[in-house]
Short mmCIF file of C-alpha atoms and ligand atoms in Angstrom, two decimals:
data_model
loop_
_atom_site.label_atom_id
_atom_site.label_comp_id
_atom_site.label_asym_id
_atom_site.label_seq_id
_atom_site.Cartn_x
_atom_site.Cartn_y
_atom_site.Cartn_z
CA VAL R 697 -39.10 12.52 16.11
CA LEU R 698 -37.57 15.84 16.98
CA ALA R 699 -33.82 15.75 17.57
CA ASN R 700 -34.03 18.08 20.55
CA ARG R 701 -36.61 15.77 22.16
CA VAL R 702 -34.23 12.79 21.80
CA ILE R 703 -31.42 14.79 23.40
CA GLU R 704 -33.68 15.91 26.24
CA ARG R 705 -34.90 12.39 26.90
CA LYS R 706 -31.33 11.07 27.01
CA ARG R 707 -30.31 13.99 29.24
CA ASP R 708 -33.09 13.12 31.67
CA GLY R 709 -32.16 9.45 31.83
CA ALA R 710 -34.92 7.91 29.72
CA GLU R 711 -34.24 4.84 27.61
CA LEU R 712 -34.60 5.66 23.91
CA ASP R 713 -36.48 3.20 21.81
CA GLU R 714 -34.84 1.68 18.80
CA ALA R 715 -36.78 3.65 16.20
CA GLU R 716 -36.10 7.09 17.66
CA LEU R 717 -32.41 6.36 18.26
CA ARG R 718 -32.00 5.06 14.71
CA GLU R 719 -33.74 8.09 13.30
CA PHE R 720 -31.53 10.42 15.32
CA LEU R 721 -28.32 8.69 14.21
CA ASP R 722 -29.43 8.42 10.58
CA GLY R 723 -30.39 12.09 10.83
CA PHE R 724 -26.83 12.95 11.73
CA LEU R 725 -25.54 11.07 8.68
CA SER R 726 -27.95 12.95 6.43
CA GLU R 727 -27.22 16.25 8.21
CA ARG R 728 -30.73 16.73 9.57
CA VAL R 729 -29.24 16.44 13.05
CA SER R 730 -26.64 19.16 13.56
CA VAL R 731 -23.12 18.88 14.98
CA PRO R 732 -24.10 20.84 18.13
CA GLN R 733 -27.04 18.50 18.63
CA MET R 734 -24.89 15.40 18.25
CA SER R 735 -22.28 16.92 20.59
CA ALA R 736 -24.93 17.46 23.27
CA PHE R 737 -26.22 13.93 22.74
CA LEU R 738 -22.73 12.46 23.19
CA MET R 739 -22.29 14.41 26.43
CA ALA R 740 -25.66 13.14 27.64
CA VAL R 741 -24.52 9.58 26.87
CA LEU R 742 -21.26 10.17 28.70
CA PHE R 743 -23.20 11.04 31.87
CA ARG R 744 -26.22 8.75 31.50
CA GLY R 745 -24.68 5.71 29.82
CA MET R 746 -26.63 3.50 27.46
CA SER R 747 -28.84 0.47 27.96
CA ARG R 748 -27.76 -2.72 26.22
CA ARG R 749 -30.57 -2.26 23.69
CA GLU R 750 -29.55 1.33 22.93
CA LEU R 751 -25.96 0.24 22.57
CA GLU R 752 -26.84 -2.57 20.15
CA THR R 753 -28.80 -0.07 18.06
CA LEU R 754 -25.88 2.38 18.02
CA LEU R 755 -23.52 -0.43 17.00
CA SER R 756 -25.82 -1.59 14.19
CA VAL R 757 -26.18 1.91 12.75
CA MET R 758 -22.40 2.39 12.91
CA ILE R 759 -21.70 -0.88 11.09
CA GLU R 760 -24.44 -0.25 8.52
CA SER R 761 -23.12 3.26 7.84
CA GLY R 762 -20.32 1.70 5.80
CA ALA R 763 -19.07 -1.33 3.95
CA VAL R 764 -18.90 -4.79 5.46
CA LEU R 765 -16.21 -7.15 4.20
CA ASP R 766 -17.04 -10.45 2.58
CA LEU R 767 -14.35 -13.01 3.32
CA SER R 768 -16.49 -16.04 2.48
CA SER R 769 -14.10 -16.94 -0.35
CA VAL R 770 -11.30 -17.45 2.18
CA PRO R 771 -11.47 -20.95 3.65
CA GLY R 772 -11.39 -21.45 7.40
CA ALA R 773 -12.69 -19.66 10.46
CA LYS R 774 -11.25 -16.14 10.40
CA VAL R 775 -10.17 -14.65 13.74
CA ASP R 776 -8.74 -11.22 14.51
CA LYS R 777 -7.34 -9.53 17.60
CA HIS R 778 -7.80 -5.97 18.76
CA SER R 779 -5.89 -4.19 21.50
CA THR R 780 -7.10 -1.13 23.34
CA GLY R 781 -3.57 0.21 23.02
CA GLY R 782 -0.33 0.05 24.90
CA VAL R 783 3.28 1.16 25.01
CA GLY R 784 5.84 -1.20 23.51
CA ASP R 785 2.95 -3.38 22.38
CA LYS R 786 4.26 -5.05 19.22
CA VAL R 787 2.17 -8.18 19.83
CA SER R 788 0.21 -8.00 16.55
CA LEU R 789 3.36 -8.25 14.44
CA ALA R 790 4.25 -11.63 15.93
CA LEU R 791 0.71 -12.80 16.62
CA ALA R 792 -0.77 -12.64 13.10
CA PRO R 793 1.92 -14.84 11.47
CA LEU R 794 1.97 -17.14 14.51
CA VAL R 795 -1.76 -17.84 14.44
CA ALA R 796 -1.71 -18.16 10.64
CA GLU R 797 1.14 -20.66 10.93
CA LEU R 798 -1.00 -22.73 13.26
CA GLY R 799 -3.87 -22.84 10.77
CA VAL R 800 -6.24 -19.97 11.57
CA PRO R 801 -6.54 -17.16 8.97
CA VAL R 802 -6.05 -13.69 10.48
CA PRO R 803 -7.57 -10.77 8.55
CA MET R 804 -6.09 -7.96 10.61
CA MET R 805 -7.19 -4.35 10.36
CA SER R 806 -5.12 -2.16 12.58
CA GLY R 807 -4.81 1.44 13.62
CA ARG R 808 -2.17 4.10 14.00
CA GLY R 809 -0.69 5.43 17.19
CA LEU R 810 -3.17 7.30 19.36
CA GLY R 811 -2.11 9.51 22.26
CA HIS R 812 0.72 7.81 24.14
CA THR R 813 0.01 4.40 22.57
CA GLY R 814 1.70 3.04 19.46
CA GLY R 815 -0.05 1.70 16.38
CA THR R 816 0.57 -1.44 14.37
CA LEU R 817 0.31 0.39 11.04
CA ASP R 818 3.08 2.80 11.99
CA LYS R 819 5.30 -0.12 12.99
CA LEU R 820 4.65 -2.04 9.77
CA GLU R 821 5.33 1.05 7.69
CA SER R 822 8.83 1.26 9.11
CA ILE R 823 9.59 -1.79 6.95
CA PRO R 824 10.78 -0.33 3.62
CA GLY R 825 8.10 -0.75 0.94
CA PHE R 826 5.46 -2.31 3.19
CA ARG R 827 1.95 -1.37 1.98
CA ILE R 828 -0.89 -1.18 4.47
CA ASP R 829 -3.38 0.20 1.93
CA LEU R 830 -4.15 -2.97 -0.04
CA ASP R 831 -7.49 -2.98 -1.81
CA LEU R 832 -9.99 -5.57 -0.75
CA ARG R 833 -9.21 -7.93 -3.60
CA ARG R 834 -5.50 -7.97 -2.76
CA PHE R 835 -6.28 -8.22 0.97
CA ARG R 836 -8.22 -11.42 0.27
CA GLU R 837 -5.43 -12.75 -1.95
CA VAL R 838 -2.76 -12.19 0.69
CA LEU R 839 -5.02 -13.64 3.37
CA THR R 840 -5.61 -16.74 1.25
CA SER R 841 -2.00 -17.31 0.20
CA VAL R 842 -0.14 -16.27 3.37
CA GLY R 843 -2.83 -16.97 5.98
CA CYS R 844 -2.73 -13.45 7.37
CA ALA R 845 -2.90 -9.93 6.00
CA MET R 846 -2.47 -6.63 7.82
CA ILE R 847 -4.05 -3.43 6.58
CA GLY R 848 -5.45 -0.13 7.83
CA GLN R 849 -9.11 0.56 8.29
CA THR R 850 -10.40 1.59 4.91
CA ALA R 851 -12.42 4.78 4.58
CA GLU R 852 -15.52 2.76 3.74
CA ILE R 853 -15.62 0.99 7.10
CA ALA R 854 -17.92 2.50 9.76
CA PRO R 855 -17.81 6.16 8.61
CA LEU R 856 -20.27 7.10 11.36
CA ASP R 857 -17.68 5.99 13.90
CA ARG R 858 -15.05 8.17 12.29
CA GLU R 859 -17.27 11.25 12.45
CA LEU R 860 -18.40 10.58 15.98
CA TYR R 861 -14.84 9.91 17.12
CA ALA R 862 -13.67 13.28 15.77
CA LEU R 863 -16.55 14.96 17.55
CA ARG R 864 -15.84 13.07 20.78
CA SER R 865 -12.20 14.14 20.68
CA ALA R 866 -13.30 17.75 20.31
CA THR R 867 -15.95 17.65 23.03
CA GLY R 868 -14.38 15.68 25.89
CA THR R 869 -16.65 12.70 25.30
CA VAL R 870 -14.11 9.99 24.44
CA PRO R 871 -14.03 8.23 27.85
CA SER R 872 -17.54 6.75 27.80
CA ILE R 873 -17.59 2.96 27.99
CA PRO R 874 -20.60 2.49 25.67
CA LEU R 875 -19.17 4.93 23.13
CA ILE R 876 -15.73 3.29 23.20
CA ALA R 877 -17.22 -0.20 22.98
CA ALA R 878 -19.43 0.67 20.01
CA SER R 879 -16.56 2.47 18.29
CA ILE R 880 -14.12 -0.43 18.55
CA MET R 881 -16.66 -3.14 17.82
CA SER R 882 -18.19 -1.37 14.80
CA LYS R 883 -14.86 -1.58 13.01
CA LYS R 884 -14.07 -5.15 14.07
CA LEU R 885 -17.52 -6.52 13.30
CA ALA R 886 -17.38 -5.07 9.78
CA GLU R 887 -14.50 -7.50 9.07
CA ASP R 888 -16.63 -10.62 8.58
CA LEU R 889 -14.99 -12.52 11.42
CA ASP R 890 -15.75 -15.92 12.93
CA GLY R 891 -14.08 -14.99 16.19
CA LEU R 892 -12.53 -12.00 17.92
CA VAL R 893 -10.02 -11.74 20.74
CA LEU R 894 -9.75 -8.43 22.56
CA ASP R 895 -6.62 -7.45 24.45
CA VAL R 896 -7.95 -4.97 26.97
CA LYS R 897 -5.10 -3.24 28.75
CA MET R 898 -5.19 -2.58 32.47
CA GLY R 899 -2.97 -0.30 34.52
CA ARG R 900 -1.56 3.17 34.44
CA GLY R 901 -0.49 2.98 30.78
CA ALA R 902 -3.91 1.75 29.63
CA PHE R 903 -6.47 3.73 27.67
CA LEU R 904 -8.75 3.29 30.69
CA ALA R 905 -6.40 3.41 33.67
CA ASP R 906 -9.08 2.44 36.19
CA ASP R 907 -9.19 -1.37 36.47
CA GLN R 908 -12.93 -1.56 37.04
CA ARG R 909 -13.60 0.52 33.97
CA ALA R 910 -11.27 -1.65 31.89
CA VAL R 911 -13.17 -4.74 33.03
CA ALA R 912 -16.50 -3.06 32.27
CA LEU R 913 -15.30 -2.15 28.78
CA ALA R 914 -14.17 -5.74 28.20
CA ARG R 915 -17.54 -7.11 29.32
CA THR R 916 -19.46 -4.68 27.16
CA MET R 917 -17.46 -5.55 24.04
CA VAL R 918 -17.73 -9.29 24.66
CA ALA R 919 -21.51 -8.93 25.04
CA LEU R 920 -21.79 -6.87 21.84
CA GLY R 921 -19.73 -9.29 19.74
CA THR R 922 -21.53 -12.32 21.07
CA ALA R 923 -24.97 -10.74 20.48
CA ARG R 924 -24.05 -10.27 16.84
CA GLY R 925 -23.01 -13.89 16.48
CA VAL R 926 -19.23 -13.40 16.62
CA PRO R 927 -17.71 -15.42 19.48
CA THR R 928 -15.68 -12.85 21.40
CA VAL R 929 -13.22 -13.25 24.25
CA ALA R 930 -11.48 -10.48 26.16
CA VAL R 931 -8.08 -10.99 27.77
CA LEU R 932 -7.16 -8.32 30.31
CA THR R 933 -3.42 -7.77 30.24
CA ALA R 934 -1.09 -5.59 32.28
CA MET R 935 -0.01 -2.18 31.03
CA ASP R 936 1.54 -0.96 34.29
CA GLU R 937 4.86 -1.16 32.50
CA PRO R 938 5.66 -1.06 28.81
CA LEU R 939 5.73 -4.44 27.07
CA GLY R 940 9.07 -5.95 26.13
CA ARG R 941 12.22 -3.86 25.96
CA THR R 942 11.62 -1.30 23.20
CA ALA R 943 9.24 1.52 22.28
CA GLY R 944 9.48 3.18 18.88
CA ASN R 945 8.38 1.86 15.52
CA ALA R 946 11.44 0.30 13.83
CA LEU R 947 12.87 -0.80 17.19
CA GLU R 948 9.64 -2.66 17.88
CA VAL R 949 9.76 -4.43 14.51
CA VAL R 950 13.20 -5.77 15.45
CA GLU R 951 11.87 -6.97 18.79
CA ALA R 952 8.85 -8.66 17.18
CA ILE R 953 11.24 -10.52 14.86
CA GLN R 954 13.27 -11.63 17.88
CA CYS R 955 10.05 -12.85 19.45
CA LEU R 956 9.24 -14.85 16.29
CA ARG R 957 12.72 -16.38 16.53
CA GLY R 958 11.98 -17.50 20.06
CA GLU R 959 14.39 -14.93 21.42
CA GLY R 960 11.93 -12.29 22.52
CA PRO R 961 11.39 -10.99 26.04
CA GLU R 962 9.28 -13.15 28.29
CA ASP R 963 6.36 -10.76 28.83
CA LEU R 964 5.94 -10.21 25.10
CA ALA R 965 6.02 -13.93 24.35
CA GLU R 966 3.60 -14.58 27.19
CA VAL R 967 0.96 -12.10 26.02
CA THR R 968 1.39 -13.21 22.40
CA ALA R 969 0.96 -16.90 23.25
CA ALA R 970 -2.01 -16.24 25.54
CA LEU R 971 -3.87 -14.28 22.85
CA ALA R 972 -2.90 -16.85 20.22
CA GLY R 973 -4.32 -19.60 22.45
CA HIS R 974 -7.77 -17.99 22.42
CA MET R 975 -7.58 -17.30 18.70
CA LEU R 976 -6.71 -20.93 17.99
CA GLU R 977 -9.59 -22.12 20.13
CA LEU R 978 -12.06 -19.77 18.39
CA GLY R 979 -10.65 -20.81 15.01
CA GLY R 980 -11.16 -24.50 15.82
CA LYS R 981 -7.46 -25.41 15.82
CA ALA R 982 -7.19 -26.09 19.54
CA SER R 983 -9.62 -27.80 21.89
CA SER R 984 -9.10 -25.17 24.57
CA ALA R 985 -7.35 -21.85 25.00
CA ALA R 986 -4.80 -23.56 27.24
CA GLU R 987 -3.98 -26.10 24.55
CA GLY R 988 -3.79 -23.30 21.99
CA GLU R 989 -1.41 -21.40 24.22
CA ARG R 990 0.85 -24.45 24.53
CA LEU R 991 0.92 -24.87 20.75
CA ALA R 992 1.64 -21.18 20.30
CA SER R 993 4.43 -21.07 22.90
CA GLN R 994 6.08 -24.06 21.32
CA ALA R 995 5.85 -22.60 17.81
CA LEU R 996 7.28 -19.30 19.05
CA ALA R 997 10.13 -20.97 20.90
CA GLN R 998 11.03 -22.96 17.78
CA GLY R 999 10.90 -19.95 15.48
CA GLN R 1000 8.27 -21.73 13.43
CA ALA R 1001 6.30 -18.62 12.37
CA LEU R 1002 9.21 -16.44 11.29
CA ASP R 1003 9.02 -17.59 7.69
CA ARG R 1004 5.29 -16.74 7.67
CA PHE R 1005 6.22 -13.16 8.62
CA VAL R 1006 8.77 -13.07 5.78
CA ARG R 1007 6.05 -14.17 3.36
CA LEU R 1008 3.66 -11.54 4.72
CA ILE R 1009 6.22 -8.76 4.23
CA GLU R 1010 6.91 -9.97 0.70
CA ALA R 1011 3.22 -10.22 -0.20
CA GLN R 1012 2.60 -6.67 1.00
CA GLY R 1013 5.46 -5.15 -0.96
CA GLY R 1014 8.00 -4.85 1.85
CA ASP R 1015 11.66 -5.76 1.93
CA PRO R 1016 11.79 -9.18 3.64
CA SER R 1017 15.56 -9.00 4.05
CA VAL R 1018 15.03 -6.81 7.15
CA VAL R 1019 14.30 -10.02 9.02
CA ASP R 1020 17.93 -11.12 8.74
CA HIS R 1021 19.33 -7.60 8.39
CA PRO R 1022 17.64 -5.35 10.94
CA GLU R 1023 20.18 -2.64 10.07
CA ARG R 1024 18.18 -2.15 6.85
CA LEU R 1025 15.31 -0.71 8.88
CA PRO R 1026 15.34 3.07 9.37
CA ARG R 1027 18.07 4.01 11.83
CA ALA R 1028 18.25 7.21 13.82
CA ARG R 1029 21.22 9.44 13.20
CA HIS R 1030 21.94 9.82 16.89
CA ALA R 1031 21.95 7.01 19.42
CA GLY R 1032 23.44 6.80 22.87
CA ASP R 1033 23.34 4.86 26.10
CA VAL R 1034 21.61 6.05 29.22
CA PHE R 1035 23.39 5.56 32.54
CA SER R 1036 21.95 5.38 36.01
CA SER R 1037 23.06 8.21 38.25
CA GLU R 1038 21.99 6.42 41.41
CA ALA R 1039 22.00 3.03 43.08
CA GLY R 1040 18.76 1.22 43.79
CA VAL R 1041 16.28 -1.44 42.84
CA VAL R 1042 14.06 -0.83 39.82
CA GLN R 1043 10.48 -0.38 41.06
CA GLY R 1044 9.00 -0.06 37.59
CA ILE R 1045 9.13 1.73 34.26
CA ASP R 1046 6.48 4.32 33.53
CA PRO R 1047 4.69 3.46 30.27
CA LEU R 1048 3.11 6.92 30.00
CA ALA R 1049 6.48 8.66 30.20
CA LEU R 1050 7.95 6.43 27.49
CA GLY R 1051 4.84 6.52 25.29
CA TRP R 1052 4.72 10.31 25.32
CA GLY R 1053 8.51 10.27 25.04
CA VAL R 1054 8.31 8.47 21.68
CA VAL R 1055 5.82 11.12 20.53
CA GLU R 1056 8.16 13.88 21.69
CA LEU R 1057 11.11 12.36 19.82
CA GLY R 1058 8.99 12.42 16.65
CA GLY R 1059 7.91 8.77 16.56
CA GLY R 1060 4.21 9.50 17.17
CA ARG R 1061 1.65 12.13 16.32
CA THR R 1062 0.34 15.17 18.08
CA GLY R 1063 -1.92 16.10 15.16
CA ARG R 1064 -3.93 13.84 12.90
CA SER R 1065 -1.65 13.79 9.87
CA ASP R 1066 1.80 14.58 11.28
CA PRO R 1067 4.52 12.60 9.54
CA ILE R 1068 6.39 10.38 11.96
CA ASP R 1069 9.99 9.25 12.18
CA PRO R 1070 10.05 5.45 12.40
CA SER R 1071 13.66 5.30 13.62
CA VAL R 1072 13.40 7.04 17.00
CA GLY R 1073 12.61 5.54 20.37
CA PHE R 1074 13.82 3.83 23.50
CA GLU R 1075 15.41 0.55 24.47
CA TRP R 1076 15.67 -0.44 28.10
CA GLN R 1077 17.52 -3.32 29.59
CA VAL R 1078 16.38 -3.16 33.18
CA LYS R 1079 13.18 -4.58 34.56
CA ARG R 1080 11.30 -4.27 37.83
CA GLY R 1081 13.33 -5.92 40.59
CA ASP R 1082 16.78 -5.42 38.96
CA SER R 1083 19.50 -3.78 41.07
CA VAL R 1084 21.43 -0.96 39.45
CA HIS R 1085 24.56 0.93 40.44
CA PRO R 1086 25.65 4.42 39.49
CA GLY R 1087 27.10 4.33 35.98
CA ASP R 1088 25.25 1.16 34.92
CA VAL R 1089 23.70 1.28 31.48
CA ILE R 1090 19.92 1.20 31.84
CA GLY R 1091 19.03 1.66 28.21
CA ARG R 1092 19.56 3.46 24.93
CA VAL R 1093 17.91 6.35 23.08
CA HIS R 1094 17.57 6.77 19.31
CA ALA R 1095 16.93 10.35 18.21
CA ARG R 1096 17.09 12.78 15.31
CA THR R 1097 19.29 15.46 16.85
CA PRO R 1098 21.86 15.69 19.66
CA ALA R 1099 19.44 17.88 21.62
CA GLN R 1100 16.69 15.26 21.27
CA LEU R 1101 19.11 12.54 22.29
CA GLU R 1102 19.77 14.45 25.52
CA ARG R 1103 16.07 15.00 26.06
CA GLY R 1104 15.46 11.27 25.43
CA ARG R 1105 18.11 10.38 28.03
CA THR R 1106 16.28 12.47 30.63
CA ILE R 1107 12.93 10.93 29.73
CA LEU R 1108 14.22 7.35 30.01
CA ALA R 1109 16.16 7.99 33.22
CA GLN R 1110 13.06 9.56 34.81
CA ALA R 1111 10.79 6.76 33.59
CA VAL R 1112 12.81 4.17 35.51
CA SER R 1113 11.94 4.54 39.20
CA LEU R 1114 14.49 3.39 41.76
CA ALA R 1115 14.22 2.78 45.52
CA ASP R 1116 16.09 0.84 48.19
CA ALA R 1117 13.41 -1.74 48.83
CA VAL R 1118 12.81 -4.75 46.61
CA PRO R 1119 9.33 -4.27 45.07
CA PRO R 1120 6.68 -6.96 45.52
CA PRO R 1121 6.58 -9.34 42.55
CA ALA R 1122 4.63 -8.02 39.57
CA LEU R 1123 1.15 -9.40 39.00
CA PRO R 1124 0.91 -11.82 36.06
CA VAL R 1125 0.83 -10.08 32.66
CA VAL R 1126 -2.37 -11.90 31.80
CA ARG R 1127 -4.77 -10.72 34.50
CA ARG R 1128 -8.08 -12.32 33.62
CA VAL R 1129 -10.23 -13.60 30.79
CA ILE R 1130 -13.82 -12.58 30.09
CA ARG R 1131 -16.06 -14.74 27.94
CA ALA R 1132 -19.70 -14.60 26.99
CA GLY R 1133 -21.94 -15.75 29.78
CA ASP R 1134 -19.49 -14.96 32.59
CA PRO R 1135 -21.31 -13.55 35.59
CA THR R 1136 -21.43 -9.78 35.33
CA ILE R 1137 -20.88 -9.08 39.03
CA ASP R 1138 -17.43 -9.33 40.61
N1 URA W 2023 -10.34 3.33 20.00
C1 URA W 2023 -11.39 3.42 19.17
O1 URA W 2023 -11.36 2.91 18.08
N2 URA W 2023 -12.48 4.07 19.60
C2 URA W 2023 -12.57 4.63 20.80
O2 URA W 2023 -13.60 5.20 21.13
C3 URA W 2023 -11.47 4.55 21.65
C4 URA W 2023 -10.35 3.89 21.23
#
């Protein structure tokens, strides 16, 4: 099969058969298909989409391009969660120990911050000593003894995805639902899971800000996981506003600990318990997601999983005393309150402004390997519907320099929108759930 013929056929809207698509993708791995050819192919996919069969072939080749974990020595049904990325989303930090505490092993492979969204690995690394680069043997040991383990994607997992992702970033071909779905699922399905829960964000701070596209992505991923024999559920959750009351790595660790104590903000606890409910059902520890959610809410409220988080930190080389002494986490040299200059009712907080704000303060990356400062970020203490008066404290900024502190104050003040009218009540944080076999038409 000639590579240019495959590209032309995709360009013209034909469905590629499995053999020719495989040969084309394998050809890229063995450098018989060039980077310009693959770039053109990706652009053709962006415009033409992929059939379910094409997509399953792409996913298979991606998974087979690298190593696949073997967790058969770990007893129990293993379930992981993946989020498409949010601002203030520290859910994983509380969720993994919570679900482990309730009897389902969680082998979690997470990512770093991407664009305006934060990453679990960056948050974990703000805990002094915490290692996210465990080898597979140690990963299994921690998973077996603690019930959860949290590491980064190793270089051996889905290398084809890594190469294609770099190319997509460089060629404007990231926002294609089949390409995103295959990319995410190739990494998750290499984890040897018995169940997968996807937190697909919806709203202006989401990776896909268009609701219909977020739903389509969720459906596609659920179909792909299910077709490969991994029961997969997608929970669509709100990202119109940042989650909880902090954004910034160390600040979010503190908030996750509060959540594990049963003292976390309501929206964070709600999303965490909802996702845990599905994980417990998939892991066979609850008869339904609703029952799982009840168990999870109760365990959170009673602080039952906090000790599991302490054990996780210890097992991965971190300093567990941060749980009782948050001041031992990295602290920014400059911190200061932010005051409202006007009166009004809070209409909302812009997640994009705060997400990019964390990046601007040095807590996220603009390039691939930039070092980040775990101490910087934002806290806010107002929520949609709150009334504020001039001079009221609306939040706090943590920054490296006085100039950045001032800049952070402006960013936070502008992210909080005020008006005279009381806004309509927010939609529920958990918007909808998509399971295998759900009708595909709204
Ligand atoms: N995250 C991924 O892992 N892949 C994508 O394509 C988009 C987001």
